[in-house]
């Protein structure tokens, strides 16, 4: 099981997620300790990782350092389309709150 850290998102003018910025990380060391350079991931990449049992976690920079925003989970829209959603969905730590690229 791999552990990925999502640090940024690209959202289009229709408020749809287009891409994520992520990297494989070692959660045993510390947040932000990447095992590879951060790179672009599609929605399909994120969903495939979740389905494979990998952990996909959002992180945010704060006054106390890097903090977790919780895991991303597979979700389903009313149309039946597959998407991702936040495990915790707490204010300030949601997909919409990630930095944009």
C-alpha atoms as an extended CHARMM CRD file, in Angstrom:
* protein
*
       101  EXT
         1         1  UNK       CA              0.0000000000        0.0000000000        0.0000000000  PROA      1               0.0000000000
         2         2  UNK       CA              1.4070000000        3.3540000000       -1.0560000000  PROA      2               0.0000000000
         3         3  UNK       CA              0.8160000000        6.7010000000        0.6380000000  PROA      3               0.0000000000
         4         4  UNK       CA              0.2900000000        9.7620000000       -1.5550000000  PROA      4               0.0000000000
         5         5  UNK       CA              0.1080000000       13.3900000000       -0.4980000000  PROA      5               0.0000000000
         6         6  UNK       CA             -2.0090000000       15.8440000000       -2.4930000000  PROA      6               0.0000000000
         7         7  UNK       CA             -0.8080000000       19.4330000000       -2.1280000000  PROA      7               0.0000000000
         8         8  UNK       CA             -2.6240000000       21.3900000000       -4.8630000000  PROA      8               0.0000000000
         9         9  UNK       CA             -5.5670000000       21.2040000000       -7.2450000000  PROA      9               0.0000000000
        10        10  UNK       CA             -6.6230000000       22.6370000000      -10.6040000000  PROA      10              0.0000000000
        11        11  UNK       CA            -10.3180000000       23.5310000000      -10.7680000000  PROA      11              0.0000000000
        12        12  UNK       CA            -11.8750000000       24.8890000000      -13.9620000000  PROA      12              0.0000000000
        13        13  UNK       CA            -14.3190000000       27.7640000000      -14.3910000000  PROA      13              0.0000000000
        14        14  UNK       CA            -17.2450000000       25.3450000000      -13.9580000000  PROA      14              0.0000000000
        15        15  UNK       CA            -15.9300000000       24.3850000000      -10.4770000000  PROA      15              0.0000000000
        16        16  UNK       CA            -14.9130000000       20.9240000000      -11.7220000000  PROA      16              0.0000000000
        17        17  UNK       CA            -11.6910000000       19.3270000000      -10.5430000000  PROA      17              0.0000000000
        18        18  UNK       CA             -9.3250000000       18.8860000000      -13.4670000000  PROA      18              0.0000000000
        19        19  UNK       CA             -6.0080000000       17.8090000000      -11.9480000000  PROA      19              0.0000000000
        20        20  UNK       CA             -4.1640000000       17.3300000000       -8.6850000000  PROA      20              0.0000000000
        21        21  UNK       CA             -0.5230000000       17.7970000000       -7.6600000000  PROA      21              0.0000000000
        22        22  UNK       CA              0.6720000000       14.7960000000       -5.6580000000  PROA      22              0.0000000000
        23        23  UNK       CA              3.7020000000       12.7480000000       -4.6500000000  PROA      23              0.0000000000
        24        24  UNK       CA              4.3670000000        9.4220000000       -2.9820000000  PROA      24              0.0000000000
        25        25  UNK       CA              5.3970000000       10.0330000000        0.6180000000  PROA      25              0.0000000000
        26        26  UNK       CA              6.7260000000        8.1590000000        3.6210000000  PROA      26              0.0000000000
        27        27  UNK       CA              4.1520000000        8.7630000000        6.3810000000  PROA      27              0.0000000000
        28        28  UNK       CA              6.4230000000        7.2190000000        9.0080000000  PROA      28              0.0000000000
        29        29  UNK       CA              8.9960000000       10.0020000000        8.6550000000  PROA      29              0.0000000000
        30        30  UNK       CA              7.0040000000       13.2210000000        8.5040000000  PROA      30              0.0000000000
        31        31  UNK       CA              4.4770000000       14.9540000000        6.3310000000  PROA      31              0.0000000000
        32        32  UNK       CA              6.1060000000       16.5550000000        3.3600000000  PROA      32              0.0000000000
        33        33  UNK       CA              8.8950000000       13.9390000000        3.1210000000  PROA      33              0.0000000000
        34        34  UNK       CA              8.3800000000       12.9030000000       -0.4700000000  PROA      34              0.0000000000
        35        35  UNK       CA              9.7630000000        9.7540000000       -2.0540000000  PROA      35              0.0000000000
        36        36  UNK       CA              9.4390000000       11.3840000000       -5.4790000000  PROA      36              0.0000000000
        37        37  UNK       CA              9.0060000000       14.8610000000       -6.9140000000  PROA      37              0.0000000000
        38        38  UNK       CA              5.4390000000       16.1960000000       -6.7970000000  PROA      38              0.0000000000
        39        39  UNK       CA              3.7550000000       15.7950000000      -10.1720000000  PROA      39              0.0000000000
        40        40  UNK       CA              0.3740000000       16.1120000000      -11.8480000000  PROA      40              0.0000000000
        41        41  UNK       CA             -2.2540000000       13.4130000000      -11.3350000000  PROA      41              0.0000000000
        42        42  UNK       CA             -5.6020000000       13.1250000000      -13.0560000000  PROA      42              0.0000000000
        43        43  UNK       CA             -8.8870000000       12.3380000000      -11.3440000000  PROA      43              0.0000000000
        44        44  UNK       CA             -8.5370000000        8.8430000000      -12.8040000000  PROA      44              0.0000000000
        45        45  UNK       CA             -5.0750000000        8.4560000000      -11.1900000000  PROA      45              0.0000000000
        46        46  UNK       CA             -6.4630000000        9.4240000000       -7.7780000000  PROA      46              0.0000000000
        47        47  UNK       CA             -9.4670000000        7.1060000000       -8.0620000000  PROA      47              0.0000000000
        48        48  UNK       CA             -7.2870000000        4.2070000000       -9.2530000000  PROA      48              0.0000000000
        49        49  UNK       CA             -4.9600000000        4.6770000000       -6.2690000000  PROA      49              0.0000000000
        50        50  UNK       CA             -7.8980000000        4.7160000000       -3.8340000000  PROA      50              0.0000000000
        51        51  UNK       CA             -9.3710000000        1.5810000000       -5.4300000000  PROA      51              0.0000000000
        52        52  UNK       CA             -5.9690000000       -0.1160000000       -5.1670000000  PROA      52              0.0000000000
        53        53  UNK       CA             -6.0270000000        0.4790000000       -1.4050000000  PROA      53              0.0000000000
        54        54  UNK       CA             -3.4820000000        3.2990000000       -1.3970000000  PROA      54              0.0000000000
        55        55  UNK       CA             -3.8570000000        6.2080000000        1.0130000000  PROA      55              0.0000000000
        56        56  UNK       CA             -4.3700000000        9.5500000000       -0.7200000000  PROA      56              0.0000000000
        57        57  UNK       CA             -4.1350000000       12.3640000000        1.8350000000  PROA      57              0.0000000000
        58        58  UNK       CA             -4.4340000000       16.1250000000        1.4520000000  PROA      58              0.0000000000
        59        59  UNK       CA             -1.9390000000       18.3260000000        3.2850000000  PROA      59              0.0000000000
        60        60  UNK       CA             -2.0140000000       22.0370000000        4.0020000000  PROA      60              0.0000000000
        61        61  UNK       CA              0.5860000000       24.5220000000        5.1790000000  PROA      61              0.0000000000
        62        62  UNK       CA             -0.3460000000       26.2780000000        8.4110000000  PROA      62              0.0000000000
        63        63  UNK       CA              1.2900000000       28.3700000000       11.1080000000  PROA      63              0.0000000000
        64        64  UNK       CA              2.3610000000       25.1810000000       12.8640000000  PROA      64              0.0000000000
        65        65  UNK       CA              3.7500000000       23.4540000000        9.7630000000  PROA      65              0.0000000000
        66        66  UNK       CA              2.2180000000       20.9360000000        7.4030000000  PROA      66              0.0000000000
        67        67  UNK       CA             -1.0950000000       19.5000000000        8.6110000000  PROA      67              0.0000000000
        68        68  UNK       CA             -3.3430000000       16.7700000000        7.2780000000  PROA      68              0.0000000000
        69        69  UNK       CA             -6.6660000000       17.5610000000        5.6860000000  PROA      69              0.0000000000
        70        70  UNK       CA             -7.6330000000       13.9040000000        5.8310000000  PROA      70              0.0000000000
        71        71  UNK       CA             -7.8890000000       11.2810000000        3.1470000000  PROA      71              0.0000000000
        72        72  UNK       CA             -9.5750000000       11.5790000000       -0.2090000000  PROA      72              0.0000000000
        73        73  UNK       CA            -12.2810000000        8.9900000000       -0.8190000000  PROA      73              0.0000000000
        74        74  UNK       CA            -14.1320000000        7.7970000000       -3.8910000000  PROA      74              0.0000000000
        75        75  UNK       CA            -17.4810000000        9.5070000000       -4.2770000000  PROA      75              0.0000000000
        76        76  UNK       CA            -20.3660000000        9.3950000000       -6.7290000000  PROA      76              0.0000000000
        77        77  UNK       CA            -22.2970000000       12.3070000000       -8.1680000000  PROA      77              0.0000000000
        78        78  UNK       CA            -26.0930000000       12.1020000000       -8.6700000000  PROA      78              0.0000000000
        79        79  UNK       CA            -25.3640000000       11.6010000000      -12.3820000000  PROA      79              0.0000000000
        80        80  UNK       CA            -23.4410000000        8.4290000000      -11.4970000000  PROA      80              0.0000000000
        81        81  UNK       CA            -20.0790000000        9.9780000000      -12.3760000000  PROA      81              0.0000000000
        82        82  UNK       CA            -17.2030000000        8.9570000000      -10.1040000000  PROA      82              0.0000000000
        83        83  UNK       CA            -15.3900000000       11.7420000000       -8.2510000000  PROA      83              0.0000000000
        84        84  UNK       CA            -13.4120000000       12.2320000000       -5.0480000000  PROA      84              0.0000000000
        85        85  UNK       CA            -14.5960000000       13.6310000000       -1.7580000000  PROA      85              0.0000000000
        86        86  UNK       CA            -13.0370000000       14.5480000000        1.5590000000  PROA      86              0.0000000000
        87        87  UNK       CA            -12.9450000000       12.0940000000        4.4410000000  PROA      87              0.0000000000
        88        88  UNK       CA            -13.3530000000       14.8690000000        7.0320000000  PROA      88              0.0000000000
        89        89  UNK       CA            -14.6500000000       17.8630000000        5.0460000000  PROA      89              0.0000000000
        90        90  UNK       CA            -13.7780000000       20.3650000000        7.7520000000  PROA      90              0.0000000000
        91        91  UNK       CA            -13.7110000000       24.0960000000        6.9690000000  PROA      91              0.0000000000
        92        92  UNK       CA            -10.3430000000       25.2500000000        5.6710000000  PROA      92              0.0000000000
        93        93  UNK       CA             -9.2220000000       21.6840000000        4.9510000000  PROA      93              0.0000000000
        94        94  UNK       CA            -11.2980000000       20.7910000000        1.8920000000  PROA      94              0.0000000000
        95        95  UNK       CA            -10.3800000000       20.2030000000       -1.7590000000  PROA      95              0.0000000000
        96        96  UNK       CA            -11.5220000000       23.7600000000       -2.5730000000  PROA      96              0.0000000000
        97        97  UNK       CA             -9.0710000000       25.0580000000        0.0420000000  PROA      97              0.0000000000
        98        98  UNK       CA             -6.0070000000       23.4530000000       -1.5750000000  PROA      98              0.0000000000
        99        99  UNK       CA             -3.6270000000       25.8410000000       -3.3470000000  PROA      99              0.0000000000
       100       100  UNK       CA             -4.2880000000       26.1480000000       -7.0910000000  PROA      100             0.0000000000
       101       101  UNK       CA             -1.8420000000       25.5120000000       -9.8800000000  PROA      101             0.0000000000
